[in-house]
Short mmCIF file of C-alpha atoms in Angstrom, two decimals:
data_model
loop_
_atom_site.label_atom_id
_atom_site.label_comp_id
_atom_site.label_asym_id
_atom_site.label_seq_id
_atom_site.Cartn_x
_atom_site.Cartn_y
_atom_site.Cartn_z
CA PHE A 13 95.21 85.39 108.37
CA ASN A 14 95.68 87.90 110.21
CA PRO A 15 93.93 91.84 109.32
CA HIS A 16 96.80 94.57 111.63
CA LEU A 17 100.23 91.82 110.41
CA ALA A 18 98.87 92.29 106.82
CA SER A 19 98.65 95.95 107.54
CA SER A 20 102.03 95.86 109.03
CA LEU A 21 103.78 94.69 106.01
CA HIS A 22 102.03 96.72 103.75
CA LYS A 23 103.08 100.11 105.26
CA HIS A 24 106.78 98.16 105.61
CA TRP A 25 106.76 97.78 101.85
CA MET A 26 104.99 100.72 101.16
CA ASP A 27 106.78 102.81 102.39
CA SER A 28 110.49 100.67 100.96
CA VAL A 29 109.21 101.64 97.50
CA ARG A 30 108.57 104.78 98.05
CA ASN A 31 112.39 105.12 99.84
CA ALA A 32 113.28 104.38 96.98
CA VAL A 33 111.62 106.04 94.75
CA SER A 34 113.50 109.50 96.37
CA SER A 35 116.53 107.38 96.22
CA PRO A 36 118.63 109.08 93.55
CA PRO A 37 119.45 106.65 90.98
CA LEU A 38 115.81 105.79 90.81
CA SER A 39 114.23 109.83 90.88
CA GLN A 40 116.85 110.45 88.46
CA LEU A 41 115.54 107.41 86.06
CA CYS A 42 111.62 109.26 86.37
CA LYS A 43 112.58 111.55 85.25
CA ARG A 44 114.54 110.95 81.94
CA ILE A 45 111.53 108.23 81.81
CA PRO A 46 108.16 110.17 83.16
CA ARG A 47 105.57 107.06 82.06
CA LEU A 48 107.75 105.13 84.36
CA TYR A 49 106.44 106.87 87.98
CA ARG A 50 103.24 107.63 86.13
CA ASP A 51 102.36 104.25 85.00
CA VAL A 52 103.85 102.23 87.03
CA LEU A 53 104.89 103.34 90.41
CA SER A 54 101.68 105.35 91.82
CA ILE A 55 99.75 102.56 90.74
CA ILE A 56 102.17 100.76 93.26
CA LEU A 57 102.42 103.13 95.54
CA GLY A 58 97.80 103.78 95.39
CA GLU A 59 98.62 107.01 94.45
CA SER A 60 96.75 106.45 90.83
CA THR A 61 93.31 105.73 91.92
CA SER A 62 91.38 106.81 88.36
CA LEU A 63 94.09 104.67 86.13
CA SER A 64 92.79 101.50 88.30
CA ALA A 65 89.52 102.21 88.30
CA SER A 66 89.65 102.16 84.78
CA VAL A 67 91.23 98.38 85.05
CA VAL A 68 88.59 97.48 87.70
CA GLU A 69 86.20 98.56 84.70
CA ASN A 70 88.06 97.85 81.62
CA ALA A 71 87.95 93.93 83.28
CA GLU A 72 86.31 90.71 80.49
CA SER A 73 85.60 88.99 83.52
CA TRP A 74 84.80 88.67 86.91
CA SER A 75 87.78 87.20 87.76
CA GLU A 76 90.02 89.29 86.25
CA ALA A 77 87.65 93.00 87.90
CA LEU A 78 88.08 90.71 91.42
CA ALA A 79 92.11 90.33 91.11
CA SER A 80 91.97 94.06 90.21
CA GLU A 81 90.39 95.77 92.49
CA LEU A 82 92.47 93.04 94.82
CA LEU A 83 95.87 94.82 94.03
CA TYR A 84 95.11 97.83 93.11
CA GLN A 85 91.68 98.95 94.91
CA ARG A 86 91.53 97.14 97.89
CA PRO A 87 94.31 95.10 99.55
CA HIS A 88 93.20 95.44 103.53
CA LEU A 89 89.91 93.73 102.25
CA ARG A 90 90.02 90.65 104.58
CA PRO A 91 89.75 87.19 103.39
CA SER A 92 86.07 86.92 105.27
CA ASP A 93 84.70 89.71 102.87
CA VAL A 94 85.93 88.44 99.50
CA HIS A 95 82.95 86.50 99.06
CA VAL A 96 80.86 89.47 98.24
CA ARG A 97 83.50 91.43 96.48
CA SER A 98 83.47 87.84 93.80
CA ALA A 99 79.26 88.02 93.89
CA ARG A 100 79.34 91.87 93.19
CA HIS A 101 81.41 91.51 90.46
CA MET A 102 79.71 87.82 89.33
CA GLU A 103 76.44 90.21 88.94
CA GLN A 104 78.05 93.42 86.96
CA PHE A 105 79.22 90.17 84.15
CA GLY A 106 75.64 88.40 83.82
CA VAL A 107 77.25 85.72 85.41
CA LEU A 108 75.92 85.77 88.46
CA LYS A 109 71.79 86.20 88.11
CA ARG A 110 70.66 87.72 92.25
CA LYS A 111 67.98 85.51 93.95
CA SER A 112 65.11 86.47 95.40
CA ASP A 113 63.24 85.32 98.84
CA ASP A 114 61.25 82.47 97.07
CA GLU A 115 64.26 80.73 95.30
CA SER A 116 65.99 78.14 95.97
CA SER A 117 69.89 78.51 96.77
CA ASN A 118 71.10 75.21 94.63
CA SER A 119 71.25 76.49 91.82
CA GLY A 120 74.43 74.43 91.23
CA GLY A 121 76.39 76.58 88.20
CA PHE A 122 80.27 77.41 88.80
CA GLU A 123 79.93 80.70 90.24
CA GLU A 124 77.64 79.82 92.83
CA ILE A 125 80.19 76.85 94.00
CA VAL A 126 82.53 79.36 93.48
CA LEU A 127 80.86 81.98 96.05
CA SER A 128 79.64 78.86 98.25
CA VAL A 129 83.54 77.51 99.42
CA MET A 130 84.82 81.40 99.46
CA LYS A 131 82.13 81.65 101.54
CA GLY A 132 83.02 78.98 103.82
CA ASN A 133 81.84 75.25 102.56
CA ALA A 134 84.29 73.12 101.35
CA GLY A 135 82.23 70.33 101.46
CA ARG A 136 80.72 72.12 97.84
CA VAL A 137 83.93 71.16 96.16
CA VAL A 138 83.26 67.46 97.36
CA GLU A 139 79.35 67.30 96.54
CA ALA A 140 80.11 69.03 93.27
CA LEU A 141 82.63 66.84 91.72
CA HIS A 142 80.54 63.94 93.08
CA ASP A 143 77.96 65.72 90.62
CA LEU A 144 80.55 66.09 87.97
CA GLY A 145 81.79 62.74 87.48
CA GLY A 146 82.65 60.69 90.89
CA GLY A 147 80.44 59.41 91.08
CA SER A 148 79.23 58.08 87.64
CA GLY A 149 81.40 54.55 87.68
CA ALA A 150 84.92 56.27 86.20
CA ALA A 151 87.79 55.32 87.85
CA LEU A 152 89.85 59.28 87.32
CA PRO A 153 87.81 61.25 88.61
CA ALA A 154 86.09 58.92 91.68
CA THR A 155 89.54 58.24 92.99
CA MET A 156 90.49 62.37 92.62
CA THR A 157 87.04 63.58 94.00
CA ALA A 158 87.93 60.82 96.66
CA LEU A 159 91.64 62.15 97.42
CA LEU A 160 90.07 65.52 97.83
CA CYS A 161 87.62 64.84 100.15
CA ASN A 162 90.56 63.76 101.97
CA LEU A 163 92.39 65.86 102.43
CA LEU A 164 89.61 69.00 103.06
CA THR A 165 89.03 66.25 105.50
CA GLU A 166 92.54 65.97 106.82
CA ALA A 167 92.48 70.16 106.80
CA ASN A 168 89.43 70.12 108.97
CA GLN A 169 87.92 71.50 106.80
CA ILE A 170 84.57 68.73 105.78
CA GLN A 171 83.26 66.96 108.31
CA PRO A 172 84.12 63.44 107.82
CA SER A 173 80.90 61.91 109.11
CA ILE A 174 76.76 62.27 107.75
CA SER A 175 74.80 61.58 110.15
CA SER A 176 70.55 61.89 108.93
CA THR A 177 67.86 61.29 111.58
CA THR A 178 67.60 57.21 110.04
CA GLU A 179 71.50 56.20 109.44
CA SER A 180 74.73 57.66 109.55
CA PHE A 181 78.01 56.96 107.60
CA ASN A 182 81.41 58.24 106.91
CA ILE A 183 82.02 60.44 103.90
CA GLN A 184 85.43 59.35 103.69
CA THR A 185 84.71 56.10 103.24
CA GLU A 186 82.58 56.09 101.20
CA LEU A 187 83.70 57.30 97.91
CA LEU A 188 87.23 55.73 98.91
CA LEU A 189 84.61 52.19 98.01
CA LEU A 190 83.04 54.13 95.56
CA ALA A 191 86.37 54.78 94.27
CA SER A 192 87.60 51.55 94.43
CA HIS A 193 84.98 49.91 93.30
CA SER A 194 85.15 52.29 89.81
CA ILE A 195 89.15 51.46 89.36
CA LEU A 196 87.87 47.46 89.56
CA SER A 197 85.92 48.46 87.21
CA SER A 198 87.97 49.77 85.13
CA PHE A 199 90.49 46.48 85.28
CA SER A 200 87.97 44.00 84.10
CA THR A 201 86.94 45.73 81.57
CA GLN A 202 90.60 45.62 80.01
#
């Protein structure tokens, strides 16, 4: 993500919209239908802050509030800062509790997993899938967990090898073995 390029593209797009709004056909249409400018074009041009704020305030879920805020109020927000805004909306809607310093950070809820991934911890997804069924011995969840692990490893989002003080192992190999055992078990029961 290049914020300067994004800002430049957004400025160019806004200039194009302003030029289109001031063109005779669209300006005449806006005079005939005032709500077109007031309810649509003013939001696109970023001139209606009260309406965009009310859209965020009247959202029914944290994800809707976040999407509205990113679209209408903060289109230039850096991807590395999205998790901060997400946590704020999750707290606002009561789906995420603020942690005190003495609480553990491994609560494991869906929102915690989403925030962890937004912060750059893609391995948390593999761990969650493994906990939610990928390690159960069922063929489909085990295969999906192994596939996702391979995709994230290929994209350099997670490290394939895990080392501890006593042993080291390759997570891709372990998850593929688990998936193959699950698939073989499902064939033997048919």
